[in-house]
mmCIF file of C-alpha atoms in Angstrom:
data_model
loop_
_atom_site.group_PDB
_atom_site.id
_atom_site.type_symbol
_atom_site.label_atom_id
_atom_site.label_comp_id
_atom_site.label_asym_id
_atom_site.label_seq_id
_atom_site.Cartn_x
_atom_site.Cartn_y
_atom_site.Cartn_z
ATOM 1 C CA UNK A 139 8.446 17.397 1.833
ATOM 2 C CA UNK A 140 8.662 20.559 3.470
ATOM 3 C CA UNK A 141 5.992 22.593 5.139
ATOM 4 C CA UNK A 142 4.723 24.117 1.905
ATOM 5 C CA UNK A 143 2.683 20.936 1.664
ATOM 6 C CA UNK A 144 -0.035 22.659 3.572
ATOM 7 C CA UNK A 145 1.094 26.241 2.999
ATOM 8 C CA UNK A 146 3.934 27.614 0.933
ATOM 9 C CA UNK A 147 4.646 30.134 3.695
ATOM 10 C CA UNK A 148 4.869 27.437 6.352
ATOM 11 C CA UNK A 149 7.822 25.759 4.687
ATOM 12 C CA UNK A 150 9.890 28.755 5.772
ATOM 13 C CA UNK A 151 8.531 29.239 9.253
ATOM 14 C CA UNK A 152 8.036 25.691 10.516
ATOM 15 C CA UNK A 153 11.498 24.486 9.797
ATOM 16 C CA UNK A 154 12.761 26.940 13.230
ATOM 17 C CA UNK A 155 20.083 7.848 -10.868
ATOM 18 C CA UNK A 156 16.888 6.801 -11.939
ATOM 19 C CA UNK A 157 16.118 3.159 -11.305
ATOM 20 C CA UNK A 158 13.599 0.720 -12.765
ATOM 21 C CA UNK A 159 10.274 -0.548 -11.536
ATOM 22 C CA UNK A 160 10.483 -3.981 -9.969
ATOM 23 C CA UNK A 161 8.163 -6.261 -8.069
ATOM 24 C CA UNK A 162 8.861 -6.444 -4.351
ATOM 25 C CA UNK A 163 7.179 -7.573 -1.169
ATOM 26 C CA UNK A 164 5.067 -5.575 1.246
ATOM 27 C CA UNK A 165 6.604 -3.308 3.869
ATOM 28 C CA UNK A 166 7.195 -4.063 7.534
ATOM 29 C CA UNK A 167 5.041 -6.553 9.360
ATOM 30 C CA UNK A 168 3.072 -3.681 10.879
ATOM 31 C CA UNK A 169 0.624 -3.961 7.995
ATOM 32 C CA UNK A 170 -1.180 -6.765 9.798
ATOM 33 C CA UNK A 171 -4.558 -6.019 8.260
ATOM 34 C CA UNK A 172 -3.143 -6.854 4.820
ATOM 35 C CA UNK A 173 -2.743 -10.522 5.639
ATOM 36 C CA UNK A 174 -6.209 -11.768 4.711
ATOM 37 C CA UNK A 175 -6.316 -10.108 1.295
ATOM 38 C CA UNK A 176 -4.713 -11.078 -1.992
ATOM 39 C CA UNK A 177 -2.761 -7.990 -2.963
ATOM 40 C CA UNK A 178 -1.595 -6.835 -6.383
ATOM 41 C CA UNK A 179 2.169 -7.090 -6.837
ATOM 42 C CA UNK A 180 3.925 -4.066 -5.396
ATOM 43 C CA UNK A 181 5.603 -1.716 -7.862
ATOM 44 C CA UNK A 182 8.862 -0.397 -6.471
ATOM 45 C CA UNK A 183 11.166 2.304 -7.777
ATOM 46 C CA UNK A 184 14.790 2.638 -6.743
ATOM 47 C CA UNK A 185 16.527 5.855 -7.720
ATOM 48 C CA UNK A 186 16.212 9.616 -7.415
ATOM 49 C CA UNK A 187 12.795 11.276 -7.113
ATOM 50 C CA UNK A 188 11.570 14.826 -6.676
ATOM 51 C CA UNK A 189 8.586 16.468 -5.058
ATOM 52 C CA UNK A 190 7.216 19.900 -5.907
ATOM 53 C CA UNK A 191 4.270 21.722 -4.417
ATOM 54 C CA UNK A 192 2.305 21.659 -7.688
ATOM 55 C CA UNK A 193 2.490 18.946 -10.327
ATOM 56 C CA UNK A 194 4.469 20.347 -13.284
ATOM 57 C CA UNK A 195 2.912 20.680 -16.716
ATOM 58 C CA UNK A 196 3.083 17.745 -19.103
ATOM 59 C CA UNK A 197 5.565 19.629 -21.285
ATOM 60 C CA UNK A 198 7.783 20.273 -18.259
ATOM 61 C CA UNK A 199 7.644 16.619 -17.253
ATOM 62 C CA UNK A 200 8.700 15.589 -20.742
ATOM 63 C CA UNK A 201 11.566 18.094 -20.693
ATOM 64 C CA UNK A 202 12.685 16.844 -17.281
ATOM 65 C CA UNK A 203 12.688 13.226 -18.424
ATOM 66 C CA UNK A 204 16.473 13.160 -18.764
ATOM 67 C CA UNK A 205 17.260 10.237 -16.482
ATOM 68 C CA UNK A 206 18.393 12.297 -13.497
ATOM 69 C CA UNK A 207 15.029 11.806 -11.814
ATOM 70 C CA UNK A 208 12.862 8.774 -12.407
ATOM 71 C CA UNK A 209 9.929 9.464 -10.087
ATOM 72 C CA UNK A 210 7.840 12.420 -8.943
ATOM 73 C CA UNK A 211 5.626 12.876 -5.907
ATOM 74 C CA UNK A 212 2.210 14.402 -6.511
ATOM 75 C CA UNK A 213 -0.265 15.750 -3.983
ATOM 76 C CA UNK A 214 -3.469 13.852 -4.668
ATOM 77 C CA UNK A 215 -5.533 15.520 -1.949
ATOM 78 C CA UNK A 216 -6.096 16.541 1.642
ATOM 79 C CA UNK A 217 -7.632 19.664 3.144
ATOM 80 C CA UNK A 218 -4.143 20.838 4.113
ATOM 81 C CA UNK A 219 -2.705 20.528 0.622
ATOM 82 C CA UNK A 220 -0.923 23.823 -0.011
ATOM 83 C CA UNK A 221 -0.996 24.285 -3.786
ATOM 84 C CA UNK A 222 -3.630 24.129 -6.478
ATOM 85 C CA UNK A 223 -3.111 21.252 -8.904
ATOM 86 C CA UNK A 224 -4.371 22.372 -12.332
ATOM 87 C CA UNK A 225 -2.133 19.874 -14.118
ATOM 88 C CA UNK A 226 -2.916 16.860 -11.974
ATOM 89 C CA UNK A 227 -5.599 14.959 -13.905
ATOM 90 C CA UNK A 228 -6.141 11.350 -14.920
ATOM 91 C CA UNK A 229 -4.983 12.286 -18.418
ATOM 92 C CA UNK A 230 -1.754 13.797 -17.008
ATOM 93 C CA UNK A 231 -1.094 10.679 -14.938
ATOM 94 C CA UNK A 232 -1.612 8.465 -17.974
ATOM 95 C CA UNK A 233 0.669 10.597 -20.168
ATOM 96 C CA UNK A 234 3.576 10.965 -17.743
ATOM 97 C CA UNK A 235 3.378 7.285 -16.838
ATOM 98 C CA UNK A 236 3.544 6.384 -20.521
ATOM 99 C CA UNK A 237 6.654 8.575 -20.763
ATOM 100 C CA UNK A 238 8.303 6.432 -18.103
ATOM 101 C CA UNK A 239 7.776 8.471 -14.945
ATOM 102 C CA UNK A 240 6.930 6.685 -11.713
ATOM 103 C CA UNK A 241 4.475 8.575 -9.498
ATOM 104 C CA UNK A 242 4.313 8.837 -5.719
ATOM 105 C CA UNK A 243 0.837 9.691 -4.347
ATOM 106 C CA UNK A 244 0.919 11.984 -1.331
ATOM 107 C CA UNK A 245 -2.000 13.090 0.842
ATOM 108 C CA UNK A 246 -1.788 16.048 3.245
ATOM 109 C CA UNK A 247 -4.181 14.959 5.948
ATOM 110 C CA UNK A 248 -5.178 16.412 9.294
ATOM 111 C CA UNK A 249 -2.376 17.879 11.380
ATOM 112 C CA UNK A 250 -2.038 17.666 15.175
ATOM 113 C CA UNK A 251 -3.390 20.326 17.481
ATOM 114 C CA UNK A 252 0.020 20.708 19.149
ATOM 115 C CA UNK A 253 1.676 21.652 15.869
ATOM 116 C CA UNK A 254 2.996 25.168 15.362
ATOM 117 C CA UNK A 255 1.003 27.212 12.855
ATOM 118 C CA UNK A 256 -2.485 26.927 11.477
ATOM 119 C CA UNK A 257 -4.027 24.271 9.264
ATOM 120 C CA UNK A 258 -7.534 24.046 7.783
ATOM 121 C CA UNK A 259 -7.920 20.578 9.289
ATOM 122 C CA UNK A 260 -6.533 19.655 12.699
ATOM 123 C CA UNK A 261 -7.020 16.477 14.688
ATOM 124 C CA UNK A 262 -7.701 16.090 18.391
ATOM 125 C CA UNK A 263 -7.998 13.081 20.660
ATOM 126 C CA UNK A 264 -11.754 13.222 20.160
ATOM 127 C CA UNK A 265 -11.728 13.461 16.366
ATOM 128 C CA UNK A 266 -8.573 11.508 15.466
ATOM 129 C CA UNK A 267 -10.195 8.160 14.686
ATOM 130 C CA UNK A 268 -13.103 9.526 12.672
ATOM 131 C CA UNK A 269 -10.914 11.980 10.759
ATOM 132 C CA UNK A 270 -8.423 9.243 9.958
ATOM 133 C CA UNK A 271 -11.159 7.029 8.548
ATOM 134 C CA UNK A 272 -12.688 9.847 6.516
ATOM 135 C CA UNK A 273 -9.371 11.110 5.201
ATOM 136 C CA UNK A 274 -8.183 7.617 4.337
ATOM 137 C CA UNK A 275 -11.314 6.959 2.299
ATOM 138 C CA UNK A 276 -10.908 10.336 0.590
ATOM 139 C CA UNK A 277 -7.271 9.618 -0.218
ATOM 140 C CA UNK A 278 -8.232 6.357 -1.930
ATOM 141 C CA UNK A 279 -11.006 8.051 -3.881
ATOM 142 C CA UNK A 280 -8.693 10.838 -5.032
ATOM 143 C CA UNK A 281 -5.915 8.448 -6.062
ATOM 144 C CA UNK A 282 -8.311 6.106 -7.861
ATOM 145 C CA UNK A 283 -9.873 9.012 -9.769
ATOM 146 C CA UNK A 284 -6.403 9.846 -11.080
ATOM 147 C CA UNK A 285 -5.874 6.310 -12.343
ATOM 148 C CA UNK A 286 -3.699 5.094 -9.460
ATOM 149 C CA UNK A 287 -4.913 1.564 -8.986
ATOM 150 C CA UNK A 288 -5.414 -0.749 -6.020
ATOM 151 C CA UNK A 289 -2.062 -1.944 -4.731
ATOM 152 C CA UNK A 290 -0.623 1.564 -5.014
ATOM 153 C CA UNK A 291 0.762 3.253 -1.910
ATOM 154 C CA UNK A 292 -0.547 6.527 -0.550
ATOM 155 C CA UNK A 293 1.890 8.474 1.621
ATOM 156 C CA UNK A 294 0.366 10.454 4.480
ATOM 157 C CA UNK A 295 2.133 13.771 5.067
ATOM 158 C CA UNK A 296 2.514 14.565 8.765
ATOM 159 C CA UNK A 297 4.515 17.711 9.436
ATOM 160 C CA UNK A 298 6.645 18.354 12.514
ATOM 161 C CA UNK A 299 4.940 18.563 15.896
ATOM 162 C CA UNK A 300 5.748 18.326 19.606
ATOM 163 C CA UNK A 301 6.032 14.570 20.146
ATOM 164 C CA UNK A 302 6.792 15.105 23.830
ATOM 165 C CA UNK A 303 3.140 16.075 24.239
ATOM 166 C CA UNK A 304 1.898 12.578 25.044
ATOM 167 C CA UNK A 305 -1.801 13.242 24.513
ATOM 168 C CA UNK A 306 -1.141 14.919 21.184
ATOM 169 C CA UNK A 307 1.227 12.172 20.056
ATOM 170 C CA UNK A 308 -1.269 9.461 20.963
ATOM 171 C CA UNK A 309 -3.939 11.277 18.956
ATOM 172 C CA UNK A 310 -1.624 11.344 15.932
ATOM 173 C CA UNK A 311 -1.036 7.590 16.193
ATOM 174 C CA UNK A 312 -4.786 7.015 16.450
ATOM 175 C CA UNK A 313 -5.338 9.110 13.332
ATOM 176 C CA UNK A 314 -2.597 7.347 11.384
ATOM 177 C CA UNK A 315 -3.929 3.893 12.288
ATOM 178 C CA UNK A 316 -7.452 4.838 11.210
ATOM 179 C CA UNK A 317 -6.132 6.329 7.965
ATOM 180 C CA UNK A 318 -4.119 3.204 7.225
ATOM 181 C CA UNK A 319 -7.002 0.858 7.977
ATOM 182 C CA UNK A 320 -9.149 2.811 5.512
ATOM 183 C CA UNK A 321 -6.451 2.387 2.848
ATOM 184 C CA UNK A 322 -6.088 -1.334 3.531
ATOM 185 C CA UNK A 323 -9.856 -1.778 3.276
ATOM 186 C CA UNK A 324 -9.603 -0.670 -0.355
ATOM 187 C CA UNK A 325 -6.358 -2.603 -1.014
ATOM 188 C CA UNK A 326 -4.041 0.411 -1.064
ATOM 189 C CA UNK A 327 -0.652 0.252 0.614
ATOM 190 C CA UNK A 328 0.321 2.630 3.381
ATOM 191 C CA UNK A 329 3.167 5.117 3.545
ATOM 192 C CA UNK A 330 4.137 8.003 5.773
ATOM 193 C CA UNK A 331 6.163 11.171 5.265
ATOM 194 C CA UNK A 332 7.608 12.729 8.405
ATOM 195 C CA UNK A 333 10.616 14.285 10.094
ATOM 196 C CA UNK A 334 13.293 12.179 11.753
ATOM 197 C CA UNK A 335 13.210 14.484 14.761
ATOM 198 C CA UNK A 336 9.449 14.325 15.300
ATOM 199 C CA UNK A 337 6.667 12.828 13.171
ATOM 200 C CA UNK A 338 8.674 9.992 11.586
ATOM 201 C CA UNK A 339 10.344 9.317 14.913
ATOM 202 C CA UNK A 340 6.941 8.943 16.564
ATOM 203 C CA UNK A 341 5.978 6.231 14.089
ATOM 204 C CA UNK A 342 9.337 4.459 14.332
ATOM 205 C CA UNK A 343 9.339 4.459 18.137
ATOM 206 C CA UNK A 344 5.722 3.435 18.665
ATOM 207 C CA UNK A 345 5.561 0.326 20.827
ATOM 208 C CA UNK A 346 2.454 -1.006 19.111
ATOM 209 C CA UNK A 347 3.142 -1.282 15.383
ATOM 210 C CA UNK A 348 -0.356 -2.475 14.470
ATOM 211 C CA UNK A 349 -1.778 -0.622 11.448
ATOM 212 C CA UNK A 350 1.149 1.770 11.266
ATOM 213 C CA UNK A 351 2.587 2.566 7.818
ATOM 214 C CA UNK A 352 4.427 -0.109 5.878
ATOM 215 C CA UNK A 353 6.671 2.424 4.121
ATOM 216 C CA UNK A 354 8.538 5.371 5.631
ATOM 217 C CA UNK A 355 9.637 8.514 3.803
ATOM 218 C CA UNK A 356 11.883 10.401 6.200
ATOM 219 C CA UNK A 357 12.901 14.059 5.999
ATOM 220 C CA UNK A 358 16.543 14.520 6.927
ATOM 221 C CA UNK A 359 18.125 17.369 4.979
ATOM 222 C CA UNK A 360 21.723 16.197 5.038
ATOM 223 C CA UNK A 361 22.238 16.250 1.244
ATOM 224 C CA UNK A 362 22.994 12.515 1.225
ATOM 225 C CA UNK A 363 21.349 10.608 -1.612
ATOM 226 C CA UNK A 364 20.837 7.413 0.381
ATOM 227 C CA UNK A 365 18.221 5.426 2.275
ATOM 228 C CA UNK A 366 20.770 3.398 4.226
ATOM 229 C CA UNK A 367 23.919 5.332 5.218
ATOM 230 C CA UNK A 368 21.998 7.855 7.325
ATOM 231 C CA UNK A 369 19.038 5.681 8.274
ATOM 232 C CA UNK A 370 18.199 6.970 11.778
ATOM 233 C CA UNK A 371 16.015 4.140 13.084
ATOM 234 C CA UNK A 372 16.363 0.439 13.830
ATOM 235 C CA UNK A 373 18.240 -1.551 11.190
ATOM 236 C CA UNK A 374 15.379 -4.053 10.866
ATOM 237 C CA UNK A 375 12.723 -1.384 10.366
ATOM 238 C CA UNK A 376 11.279 -0.707 6.907
ATOM 239 C CA UNK A 377 13.540 -3.079 5.019
ATOM 240 C CA UNK A 378 12.841 -4.715 1.626
ATOM 241 C CA UNK A 379 12.213 -1.607 -0.494
ATOM 242 C CA UNK A 380 10.210 0.340 2.092
ATOM 243 C CA UNK A 381 12.292 3.499 2.620
ATOM 244 C CA UNK A 382 12.569 6.933 1.046
ATOM 245 C CA UNK A 383 14.664 9.898 2.112
ATOM 246 C CA UNK A 384 14.048 13.575 1.421
ATOM 247 C CA UNK A 385 17.617 14.836 1.548
ATOM 248 C CA UNK A 386 17.583 18.298 -0.067
ATOM 249 C CA UNK A 387 14.920 21.029 -0.200
ATOM 250 C CA UNK A 388 14.348 24.214 -2.175
ATOM 251 C CA UNK A 389 16.523 23.134 -5.085
ATOM 252 C CA UNK A 390 15.843 25.439 -8.044
ATOM 253 C CA UNK A 391 16.642 23.394 -11.126
ATOM 254 C CA UNK A 392 16.342 23.916 -14.884
ATOM 255 C CA UNK A 393 15.995 21.190 -17.490
ATOM 256 C CA UNK A 394 14.953 21.542 -21.104
ATOM 257 C CA UNK A 395 13.989 25.177 -20.614
ATOM 258 C CA UNK A 396 11.754 24.538 -17.587
ATOM 259 C CA UNK A 397 12.749 25.744 -14.118
ATOM 260 C CA UNK A 398 11.110 24.138 -11.083
ATOM 261 C CA UNK A 399 11.875 24.420 -7.379
ATOM 262 C CA UNK A 400 11.906 20.884 -6.023
ATOM 263 C CA UNK A 401 12.880 18.815 -3.041
ATOM 264 C CA UNK A 402 15.152 15.858 -3.809
ATOM 265 C CA UNK A 403 14.487 12.339 -2.601
ATOM 266 C CA UNK A 404 16.432 9.092 -2.536
ATOM 267 C CA UNK A 405 13.774 6.476 -3.282
ATOM 268 C CA UNK A 406 13.628 2.740 -2.610
ATOM 269 C CA UNK A 407 9.947 2.166 -1.958
ATOM 270 C CA UNK A 408 6.574 1.559 -3.632
ATOM 271 C CA UNK A 409 5.162 3.854 -6.308
ATOM 272 C CA UNK A 410 1.733 4.104 -7.900
ATOM 273 C CA UNK A 411 0.394 1.370 -10.128
ATOM 274 C CA UNK A 412 -0.892 3.099 -13.273
ATOM 275 C CA UNK A 413 -1.715 2.124 -16.833
#
């Protein structure tokens, strides 16, 4: 998802086949803290998904239920979330799920201090661990209130930043680990949205994989609807239904009389457990 996830303006300045739900295993072995807990079966969607800054109305979701998209990402919370969510309620989640949509919970957490632009919540080396714990607990509470049950993933949105800044990058990893541990404590799976040139790359290249996300949603705007042909990281990383790819942004599309500007995603990863 593009930078409108914490501000619609930032998406323009920072950038300088529906499948079926199946049961699959957990993500990469990095999710070490999951081992001691009996987890609900993972719900995985494979197909095309979209993300939009604000959750569409129920009528729009019904009109868009044509089979082209099978899943939709929704912004469940975070102080850096860029759009109001008047439609995103527990009732909406229940209704769109009943209509067959799979939902992808996304949380726009703290952003690094070395990132270009301003954000209401930024992390530093001093605050990274505590903010990660607090935000992780908040993400679970927000998802649960919407009817997204334990066993669901929550994808942490980390926008582009200067990964060559070692201190800043280390603070991001500290934050992500604390966020993920908070999710695991409540039996929620971990996911991460980031850019192949920066934030996702930092996660993929981290030497210590402990408590890093089990599912990776990578932004690479090459217009390729795939999670394999353009996979930019190690072939053994995030296998077994643990990848998603945002491949096209700012796509203004009309279906059933409703026009929405969306980003397109190739999805082969966990989705929310609802109903």
